[in-house]
Short mmCIF file of C-alpha atoms and ligand atoms in Angstrom, two decimals:
data_model
loop_
_atom_site.label_atom_id
_atom_site.label_comp_id
_atom_site.label_asym_id
_atom_site.label_seq_id
_atom_site.Cartn_x
_atom_site.Cartn_y
_atom_site.Cartn_z
CA MET A 1 92.12 80.66 46.32
CA ARG A 2 93.71 77.89 48.39
CA ARG A 3 94.54 75.52 45.64
CA ARG A 4 95.88 77.13 42.57
CA SER A 5 95.56 75.32 39.27
CA GLY A 6 98.82 74.67 37.51
CA ALA A 7 97.72 75.42 33.96
CA THR A 8 97.13 79.12 34.29
CA CYS A 9 98.69 82.01 35.95
CA HIS A 10 99.97 81.26 39.51
CA SER A 11 98.69 84.44 40.96
CA LEU A 12 95.80 86.56 39.93
CA THR A 13 97.95 89.65 40.53
CA LEU A 14 100.43 88.54 37.86
CA CYS A 15 97.74 87.62 35.35
CA LEU A 16 96.10 90.95 35.67
CA LEU A 17 99.38 92.67 35.53
CA PHE A 18 100.05 91.09 32.21
CA LEU A 19 96.67 92.04 30.79
CA LEU A 20 96.96 95.53 32.08
CA THR A 21 100.36 95.89 30.55
CA ALA A 22 99.08 94.65 27.23
CA ALA A 23 96.32 97.23 27.52
CA VAL A 24 98.66 100.01 28.42
CA THR A 25 100.90 99.26 25.48
CA ALA A 26 97.90 99.32 23.18
CA GLY A 27 96.59 102.45 24.84
CA ARG A 28 99.88 104.29 24.43
CA GLU A 29 99.74 103.87 20.71
CA LYS A 30 96.44 105.60 20.62
CA ASN A 31 96.52 108.17 23.39
CA SER A 32 99.29 108.42 25.86
CA SER A 33 97.39 110.27 28.51
CA SER A 34 94.70 107.58 28.82
CA ALA A 35 97.30 104.96 29.65
CA SER A 36 98.10 106.34 33.10
CA LEU A 37 94.81 105.27 34.52
CA PHE A 38 95.85 101.64 34.41
CA TRP A 39 98.93 102.18 36.42
CA SER A 40 97.12 103.96 39.17
CA THR A 41 95.03 100.85 39.77
CA ALA A 42 98.06 98.63 39.58
CA LYS A 43 100.31 100.66 41.82
CA GLU A 44 101.48 97.75 43.92
CA GLU A 45 102.58 95.85 40.90
CA GLU A 46 104.41 98.88 39.62
CA ASP A 47 106.31 99.17 42.85
CA LEU A 48 107.11 95.49 42.74
CA LEU A 49 108.42 95.83 39.26
CA ARG A 50 110.55 98.78 40.07
CA LYS A 51 112.18 96.88 42.89
CA THR A 52 112.70 93.70 40.84
CA GLU A 53 114.51 95.58 38.12
CA PRO A 54 117.95 94.07 37.72
CA ASN A 55 121.09 95.73 39.01
CA ASP A 56 121.84 95.85 35.30
CA ASP A 57 123.74 92.73 34.48
CA SER A 58 125.88 94.33 31.83
CA SER A 59 127.70 91.12 31.03
CA ALA A 60 131.06 92.83 31.10
CA PRO A 61 131.82 92.31 34.75
CA SER A 62 133.85 95.54 35.12
CA VAL A 63 132.22 96.32 38.43
CA VAL A 64 132.69 93.77 41.16
CA SER A 65 129.35 92.41 42.25
CA ASP A 66 127.81 89.38 43.73
CA PRO A 67 126.12 87.60 40.79
CA ASP A 68 123.35 86.31 42.97
CA GLN A 69 122.01 89.81 43.34
CA LEU A 70 121.18 89.51 39.70
CA ASP A 71 119.63 86.09 39.30
CA GLY A 72 116.43 84.73 40.51
CA GLY A 73 112.84 85.86 40.37
CA PHE A 74 112.29 88.15 37.51
CA SER A 75 115.22 90.10 36.20
CA SER A 76 113.01 92.39 34.21
CA LEU A 77 109.47 93.33 33.28
CA ASP A 78 109.98 91.31 30.20
CA GLY A 79 110.90 88.27 32.23
CA MET A 80 107.78 88.62 34.30
CA LEU A 81 105.68 88.97 31.27
CA GLN A 82 107.26 85.88 29.71
CA TRP A 83 106.49 84.01 32.90
CA ALA A 84 102.91 85.21 32.98
CA ILE A 85 102.48 84.28 29.32
CA GLY A 86 104.02 80.89 29.93
CA HIS A 87 101.48 80.22 32.62
CA SER A 88 98.46 81.47 30.72
CA ASP A 89 96.25 80.04 28.04
CA PRO A 90 97.94 81.32 24.91
CA ALA A 91 94.78 81.39 22.74
CA LYS A 92 92.97 83.50 25.26
CA LEU A 93 95.84 85.92 25.79
CA LYS A 94 96.21 86.51 22.08
CA GLU A 95 92.55 87.10 21.73
CA SER A 96 92.46 89.65 24.47
CA ALA A 97 95.53 91.41 23.24
CA GLN A 98 93.96 91.77 19.80
CA ASP A 99 90.69 92.93 21.33
CA VAL A 100 92.52 95.69 23.16
CA GLN A 101 94.33 96.87 20.05
CA ARG A 102 91.13 97.28 18.18
CA LEU A 103 89.56 99.63 20.69
CA SER A 104 89.08 103.28 20.06
CA PRO A 105 90.22 105.76 22.77
CA SER A 106 86.73 106.10 24.24
CA GLU A 107 86.18 102.32 24.21
CA LEU A 108 89.53 101.92 25.82
CA LYS A 109 88.66 104.29 28.52
CA LYS A 110 85.40 102.43 29.19
CA ARG A 111 87.34 99.23 29.28
CA GLN A 112 89.76 100.73 31.78
CA MET A 113 86.90 101.64 34.05
CA GLU A 114 85.46 98.13 33.76
CA ILE A 115 88.78 96.53 34.62
CA LYS A 116 89.13 98.86 37.58
CA GLU A 117 85.72 97.91 38.88
CA LEU A 118 86.40 94.26 38.25
CA MET A 119 89.63 94.46 40.15
CA GLU A 120 87.84 96.05 43.07
CA LYS A 121 85.14 93.39 42.95
CA LEU A 122 87.66 90.59 42.77
CA LYS A 123 89.49 91.96 45.78
CA MET A 124 92.84 91.17 44.30
CA PRO A 125 94.87 89.30 46.93
CA SER A 126 97.64 91.39 48.37
CA ASP A 127 101.15 90.12 48.31
CA ALA A 128 100.85 89.44 52.03
CA GLN A 129 97.86 87.17 51.38
CA LEU A 130 99.75 85.36 48.62
CA MET A 131 102.71 84.85 50.95
CA GLN A 132 100.41 83.54 53.65
CA ILE A 133 99.04 80.93 51.24
CA ALA A 134 102.50 79.84 50.30
CA ILE A 135 103.63 79.62 53.92
CA ASP A 136 100.51 77.57 54.87
CA ASP A 137 101.23 75.28 52.02
CA LEU A 138 104.85 74.80 52.95
CA ASN A 139 103.88 74.19 56.56
CA ASN A 140 101.72 71.33 55.42
CA SER A 141 103.72 68.10 55.61
CA SER A 142 101.34 66.30 53.20
CA LEU A 143 101.84 68.84 50.40
CA SER A 144 103.07 67.25 47.21
CA LEU A 145 106.60 67.95 46.13
CA GLU A 146 105.36 69.73 43.02
CA ASP A 147 103.13 72.12 45.03
CA ARG A 148 106.02 72.66 47.46
CA HIS A 149 108.20 73.72 44.63
CA ARG A 150 105.57 76.02 43.33
CA ALA A 151 104.96 77.69 46.73
CA LEU A 152 108.76 78.29 47.02
CA GLN A 153 108.94 79.76 43.52
CA GLU A 154 106.13 82.16 44.41
CA LEU A 155 107.91 83.24 47.60
CA LEU A 156 111.15 83.70 45.68
CA ILE A 157 109.31 86.35 43.58
CA LEU A 158 107.23 87.82 46.33
CA VAL A 159 110.11 88.35 48.75
CA GLU A 160 111.92 90.77 46.51
CA PRO A 161 110.42 94.09 47.70
CA ILE A 162 111.74 94.97 51.11
CA ASP A 163 108.21 95.49 52.56
CA ASN A 164 107.29 92.01 51.57
CA ALA A 165 110.43 90.61 53.17
CA ASN A 166 109.49 92.28 56.42
CA ASP A 167 105.94 91.00 56.15
CA LEU A 168 107.17 87.46 55.55
CA SER A 169 109.00 87.70 58.84
CA LYS A 170 105.80 88.80 60.63
CA LEU A 171 103.86 85.91 59.04
CA GLY A 172 106.34 83.44 60.47
CA GLY A 173 107.59 82.51 57.08
CA PHE A 174 111.27 82.41 57.93
CA ALA A 175 110.75 79.61 60.52
CA VAL A 176 108.96 77.57 57.92
CA LEU A 177 111.73 78.17 55.35
CA VAL A 178 114.44 77.14 57.84
CA GLN A 179 112.51 73.88 58.34
CA GLU A 180 112.86 73.28 54.62
CA PHE A 181 116.65 73.10 55.03
CA ASN A 182 116.06 69.59 56.39
CA HIS A 183 114.03 68.53 53.36
CA PRO A 184 115.46 65.49 51.46
CA ASP A 185 114.98 67.15 48.09
CA THR A 186 118.06 69.27 47.21
CA ASP A 187 116.06 71.69 45.07
CA ILE A 188 113.75 72.48 47.93
CA ARG A 189 116.74 73.20 50.15
CA LYS A 190 118.37 75.30 47.44
CA VAL A 191 115.40 77.52 46.82
CA SER A 192 114.75 78.00 50.55
CA ALA A 193 118.25 79.17 51.01
CA TRP A 194 117.91 81.45 48.00
CA ILE A 195 114.76 83.02 49.36
CA LEU A 196 116.30 83.62 52.73
CA GLY A 197 119.36 85.20 51.06
CA LYS A 198 117.19 87.47 48.97
CA ALA A 199 115.09 88.54 51.89
CA SER A 200 118.15 89.29 54.11
CA GLN A 201 120.01 91.25 51.45
CA ASN A 202 120.50 94.75 52.89
CA ASN A 203 117.77 94.23 55.47
CA PRO A 204 119.04 94.37 59.08
CA PHE A 205 115.61 93.51 60.45
CA VAL A 206 115.34 90.29 58.41
CA GLN A 207 118.98 89.49 59.04
CA LYS A 208 118.36 89.52 62.76
CA GLN A 209 115.15 87.36 62.56
CA VAL A 210 116.87 84.77 60.38
CA LEU A 211 120.03 84.71 62.51
CA ASP A 212 117.90 84.26 65.66
CA LEU A 213 116.39 81.17 64.04
CA GLY A 214 119.83 79.60 63.90
CA ALA A 215 119.84 79.56 60.11
CA LEU A 216 123.50 80.55 59.71
CA SER A 217 125.11 77.33 60.90
CA LYS A 218 122.64 75.24 58.89
CA LEU A 219 123.47 77.33 55.82
CA MET A 220 127.21 76.91 56.44
CA LYS A 221 126.74 73.12 56.41
CA MET A 222 124.87 73.45 53.13
CA VAL A 223 127.77 75.32 51.60
CA LYS A 224 129.65 71.97 51.91
CA SER A 225 126.92 70.12 50.08
CA SER A 226 128.00 67.89 47.22
CA PHE A 227 125.12 69.39 45.20
CA VAL A 228 126.76 72.42 43.70
CA GLU A 229 123.62 74.44 43.16
CA GLU A 230 122.61 74.03 46.79
CA ALA A 231 126.14 75.02 47.96
CA VAL A 232 126.09 78.16 45.70
CA LYS A 233 122.76 79.37 47.00
CA ALA A 234 123.70 78.60 50.55
CA LEU A 235 126.89 80.65 50.27
CA TYR A 236 124.87 83.45 48.69
CA ALA A 237 122.50 83.35 51.71
CA VAL A 238 125.42 83.25 54.24
CA SER A 239 126.88 86.43 52.60
CA ALA A 240 123.58 88.16 52.61
CA LEU A 241 123.02 87.32 56.21
CA ILE A 242 126.37 88.59 57.59
CA ARG A 243 126.92 91.49 55.24
CA ASN A 244 127.30 94.65 57.28
CA ASN A 245 126.01 92.75 60.22
CA VAL A 246 128.45 92.56 63.15
CA ALA A 247 126.44 90.07 65.17
CA GLY A 248 126.17 87.82 62.09
CA GLN A 249 129.89 88.06 61.45
CA GLU A 250 130.74 87.11 65.01
CA LEU A 251 128.55 84.07 64.67
CA PHE A 252 130.18 83.28 61.35
CA TYR A 253 133.72 83.34 62.88
CA ALA A 254 132.49 81.36 65.82
CA GLU A 255 131.36 78.68 63.44
CA ALA A 256 134.77 78.61 61.73
CA GLY A 257 133.64 80.55 58.74
CA ASP A 258 137.30 81.55 58.06
CA LEU A 259 138.21 77.93 57.58
CA MET A 260 135.23 77.39 55.35
CA LEU A 261 136.30 80.24 53.17
CA GLN A 262 139.96 79.11 53.10
CA ASP A 263 138.91 75.59 52.04
CA ILE A 264 136.95 76.97 49.13
CA LEU A 265 139.62 79.48 48.09
CA SER A 266 142.49 77.02 48.15
CA ASN A 267 140.73 74.21 46.28
CA SER A 268 140.73 74.73 42.53
CA SER A 269 138.44 71.81 41.88
CA ILE A 270 135.62 73.64 43.65
CA ASP A 271 132.96 75.27 41.42
CA ILE A 272 134.11 78.63 40.12
CA ARG A 273 130.95 80.35 41.28
CA LEU A 274 131.54 79.25 44.85
CA ARG A 275 135.11 80.49 44.65
CA ARG A 276 133.96 83.91 43.30
CA LYS A 277 131.48 84.23 46.06
CA ALA A 278 133.96 83.22 48.73
CA VAL A 279 136.58 85.77 47.74
CA PHE A 280 133.86 88.36 47.26
CA LEU A 281 132.86 87.69 50.85
CA VAL A 282 136.48 88.03 52.05
CA ALA A 283 136.73 91.49 50.37
CA ASP A 284 133.48 92.47 51.96
CA LEU A 285 134.45 91.34 55.43
CA ALA A 286 137.81 93.06 55.22
CA GLU A 287 136.03 96.30 54.24
CA CYS A 288 133.35 96.02 56.82
CA GLN A 289 135.96 95.41 59.49
CA LEU A 290 137.56 98.74 58.58
CA GLU A 291 134.36 100.68 58.48
CA ASN A 292 133.30 99.44 61.88
CA MET A 293 136.66 100.30 63.36
CA HIS A 294 136.74 97.15 65.37
CA LYS A 295 139.22 97.32 68.16
CA VAL A 296 140.06 93.65 67.80
CA GLU A 297 141.55 92.62 64.49
CA LEU A 298 140.44 89.31 63.17
CA PRO A 299 143.16 86.75 63.59
CA PHE A 300 142.37 85.12 60.31
CA PHE A 301 143.46 88.22 58.39
CA SER A 302 146.98 87.53 59.61
CA ASN A 303 146.85 83.80 58.82
CA ARG A 304 149.53 83.29 56.18
CA LEU A 305 147.87 80.32 54.54
CA PHE A 306 144.67 82.25 54.25
CA LEU A 307 146.39 85.19 52.72
CA LYS A 308 148.24 82.92 50.29
CA SER A 309 145.04 81.30 49.12
CA VAL A 310 143.71 84.76 48.23
CA VAL A 311 146.88 85.88 46.46
CA ASP A 312 147.03 82.56 44.53
CA LEU A 313 143.65 83.35 42.96
CA THR A 314 145.30 86.04 40.93
CA ALA A 315 146.85 83.26 38.88
CA SER A 316 143.46 81.89 38.02
CA THR A 317 142.30 81.81 34.38
CA ASP A 318 139.01 83.39 35.32
CA LEU A 319 139.10 87.21 34.94
CA ASP A 320 136.19 87.68 37.29
CA LEU A 321 137.84 85.67 40.03
CA GLN A 322 141.09 87.55 39.52
CA GLU A 323 139.32 90.91 39.77
CA LYS A 324 137.58 89.89 42.99
CA ALA A 325 140.88 88.61 44.41
CA LEU A 326 142.49 92.02 43.66
CA VAL A 327 139.70 93.80 45.46
CA ALA A 328 140.12 91.49 48.47
CA ILE A 329 143.89 92.01 48.51
CA LYS A 330 143.39 95.80 48.30
CA ASN A 331 140.98 95.70 51.27
CA LEU A 332 143.20 93.37 53.25
CA LEU A 333 146.21 95.64 52.73
CA GLN A 334 144.35 98.30 54.74
CA HIS A 335 144.60 96.11 57.80
CA ARG A 336 147.32 96.59 60.34
CA THR A 337 147.53 92.84 61.10
CA VAL A 338 148.15 92.01 57.47
CA GLU A 339 151.86 92.22 57.12
CA ALA A 340 153.20 93.43 53.81
CA LEU A 341 156.32 91.39 54.18
CA VAL A 342 154.34 88.18 54.62
CA LEU A 343 152.45 89.06 51.43
CA LYS A 344 155.73 89.50 49.66
CA ASP A 345 157.87 86.64 51.04
CA PHE A 346 155.31 84.00 51.92
CA CYS A 347 152.50 84.75 49.48
CA GLY A 348 154.59 85.98 46.51
CA LEU A 349 152.37 88.97 45.91
CA ASP A 350 155.17 90.78 44.01
CA THR A 351 155.52 87.92 41.51
CA ALA A 352 151.77 87.48 41.28
CA LEU A 353 151.22 91.13 40.41
CA GLU A 354 153.95 91.05 37.81
CA ARG A 355 152.52 87.89 36.22
CA LEU A 356 149.10 89.52 36.16
CA ARG A 357 150.51 92.67 34.54
CA GLN A 358 151.89 90.62 31.66
CA GLN A 359 148.70 88.60 31.27
CA LEU A 360 146.66 91.82 31.09
CA ARG A 361 149.09 93.44 28.65
CA ASP A 362 148.50 90.48 26.31
CA LEU A 363 144.78 90.64 26.79
CA MET A 364 144.67 94.32 25.88
CA LEU A 365 145.84 93.34 22.36
CA GLU A 366 142.67 91.43 21.90
CA GLU A 367 139.90 93.81 20.86
CA TYR A 368 137.00 92.19 22.61
CA GLN A 369 138.69 91.96 25.99
CA ARG A 370 140.38 95.36 25.90
CA ASP A 371 138.22 97.55 28.05
CA TYR A 372 137.92 94.95 30.78
CA ALA A 373 141.65 94.28 30.73
CA MET A 374 142.32 98.03 31.09
CA ASP A 375 139.98 98.28 34.05
CA LEU A 376 141.65 95.29 35.65
CA GLU A 377 145.06 96.80 35.01
CA ALA A 378 144.07 100.01 36.76
CA LEU A 379 142.97 97.99 39.78
CA ARG A 380 146.09 95.93 39.65
CA LYS A 381 148.27 99.13 39.67
CA GLU A 382 146.29 100.45 42.64
CA VAL A 383 147.01 97.30 44.59
CA GLU A 384 150.66 97.43 43.66
CA LEU A 385 150.87 101.05 44.82
CA VAL A 386 149.30 100.32 48.21
CA PHE A 387 151.45 97.22 48.57
CA HIS A 388 154.70 99.03 47.87
CA THR A 389 153.71 101.91 50.12
CA ARG A 390 153.09 99.42 52.92
CA LEU A 391 156.37 97.67 52.26
CA GLY A 392 158.23 100.98 52.45
CA MET A 393 156.50 101.81 55.67
CA GLY A 394 157.17 98.57 57.51
CA THR A 395 154.11 97.55 59.47
CA LYS A 396 152.36 100.88 59.50
CA VAL A 397 149.04 101.31 57.70
CA PRO A 398 148.93 103.98 55.00
CA THR A 399 146.87 106.97 55.91
C1 NAG B 403 93.49 111.77 24.46
O1 NAG B 403 92.76 111.72 25.70
C2 NAG B 403 92.39 112.98 26.19
C3 NAG B 403 91.69 112.79 27.50
O2 NAG B 403 91.44 111.47 27.81
C4 NAG B 403 91.45 113.65 25.15
O3 NAG B 403 91.04 114.94 25.58
C5 NAG B 403 92.14 113.78 23.83
O4 NAG B 403 91.33 114.29 22.84
C6 NAG B 403 92.69 112.42 23.38
N1 NAG B 403 93.51 112.57 22.19
C7 NAG B 403 93.46 111.74 21.13
C8 NAG B 403 94.40 111.98 20.06
O5 NAG B 403 92.67 110.79 21.14
C1 NAG B 404 97.57 69.77 53.45
O1 NAG B 404 97.75 69.33 52.09
C2 NAG B 404 96.89 68.32 51.72
C3 NAG B 404 97.23 67.88 50.28
O2 NAG B 404 97.37 68.99 49.41
C4 NAG B 404 95.40 68.80 51.77
O3 NAG B 404 94.54 67.76 51.47
C5 NAG B 404 95.13 69.31 53.20
O4 NAG B 404 93.88 69.84 53.30
C6 NAG B 404 96.15 70.31 53.68
N1 NAG B 404 96.04 70.65 55.05
C7 NAG B 404 95.85 71.81 55.51
C8 NAG B 404 95.70 71.99 56.94
O5 NAG B 404 95.76 72.80 54.78
C1 NAG B 405 102.83 75.40 61.09
O1 NAG B 405 102.02 74.36 61.61
C2 NAG B 405 102.08 74.13 62.96
C3 NAG B 405 101.22 72.94 63.32
O2 NAG B 405 101.42 71.87 62.46
C4 NAG B 405 101.68 75.35 63.75
O3 NAG B 405 101.88 75.20 65.13
C5 NAG B 405 102.53 76.51 63.30
O4 NAG B 405 102.09 77.75 63.87
C6 NAG B 405 102.45 76.70 61.80
N1 NAG B 405 103.35 77.73 61.39
C7 NAG B 405 103.03 78.80 60.56
C8 NAG B 405 104.06 79.81 60.33
O5 NAG B 405 101.88 78.87 60.09
C1 NAG B 406 138.57 69.85 46.77
O1 NAG B 406 137.19 69.87 46.31
C2 NAG B 406 136.78 68.65 45.73
C3 NAG B 406 135.45 68.88 45.11
O2 NAG B 406 134.56 69.51 46.02
C4 NAG B 406 136.80 67.62 46.83
O3 NAG B 406 136.36 66.35 46.33
C5 NAG B 406 138.18 67.49 47.41
O4 NAG B 406 138.16 66.62 48.54
C6 NAG B 406 138.73 68.82 47.89
N1 NAG B 406 140.13 68.76 48.20
C7 NAG B 406 140.62 69.08 49.41
C8 NAG B 406 142.05 68.93 49.61
O5 NAG B 406 139.85 69.54 50.31
#
């Protein structure tokens, strides 16, 4: 099992999953109750699938979300099957799928038992074992670049379920991945950051392990990479590491994370995905700061230039970026240190909101944009209301 051959499925688990699924589909056509047997033997895979199901990327971005939560690994069962098919011998697969369809219910049942026995005999490797192989490979400096890529792609998939992410930590996988940040190949660095981001997402245990390895400052340097894909995944990982994590955020500010964000927000030649992620992170940090009731307000929230760079994003031509900027402004307006007058006089928020109102009014006339434009207008109005309330109240925060 050490060296996997490139021509067929990468992992036995996935190959079997595909075959089982084909069998289940065929079984359902004949007798629905007989199908369940398969799944009981493939429980782990079922769990894995449930957790990899996408956060529904309904392409109308009416709900603000970080797009990286959606990409990577398999976004659906279908995606996983496509992948498995792509890595299998097509002739053999077709043959076995046809075989399964020809079976009668009793034959099918017999076949199920055979597969079950076979699986037990084969001792299907657990996800933890597969991760161990990938880590050992990565930790081998003489591994070929191709095999290194393959090991990383496998980890990218395996790390999705939260239990696996925790196991990867116990296997020492994160230290190995952080080493990969120094690899000369940009794709290796990119996928390593991506895996760390995925594993850290909503996982305080992993966040701590990864932060303790000193990954944050390395990732922040990668955000400045001239290779856009690397920068995008690095910023994704930075967000995942510090999200709802006070220790991570303190480290982020200590490393001048606020300046990093401001540089991205204020530079319109920077890739739009980076800018969206940056403003999404600002909104998130502002919200987190409120929830944690920090006694000390972050000085960067009262930095005029910083605030202006956020307000200026509302003049972008990218609706998604505009929406994320509105959410950020709304959250920032909840902060005592953010002065409404500064937003008005220095940042021109009044003018910006009015310009946006007109833009959205025009967009609503276009059928295909209408719903989204209406959602955005509702959000814009909400920001306007909070803003004017704050203006009327001087420096006090609305209650
Ligand atoms: C479906 O399977 C059950 C139990 O396996 C069996 O009792 C039943 O007769 C089957 N029905 C059909 C339509 O094959
Ligand atoms: C490291 O990789 C090389 C090339 O794939 C292989 O020959 C060697 O056995 C590996 N070393 C270890 C310790 O696995
Ligand atoms: C990686 O290899 C080194 C020796 O080259 C070893 O000390 C270390 O424990 C290995 N790390 C993991 C996570 O296997
Ligand atoms: C803006 O970003 C571009 C592309 O990353 C970079 O070349 C340029 O130096 C940046 N401008 C400023 C003022 O930082």
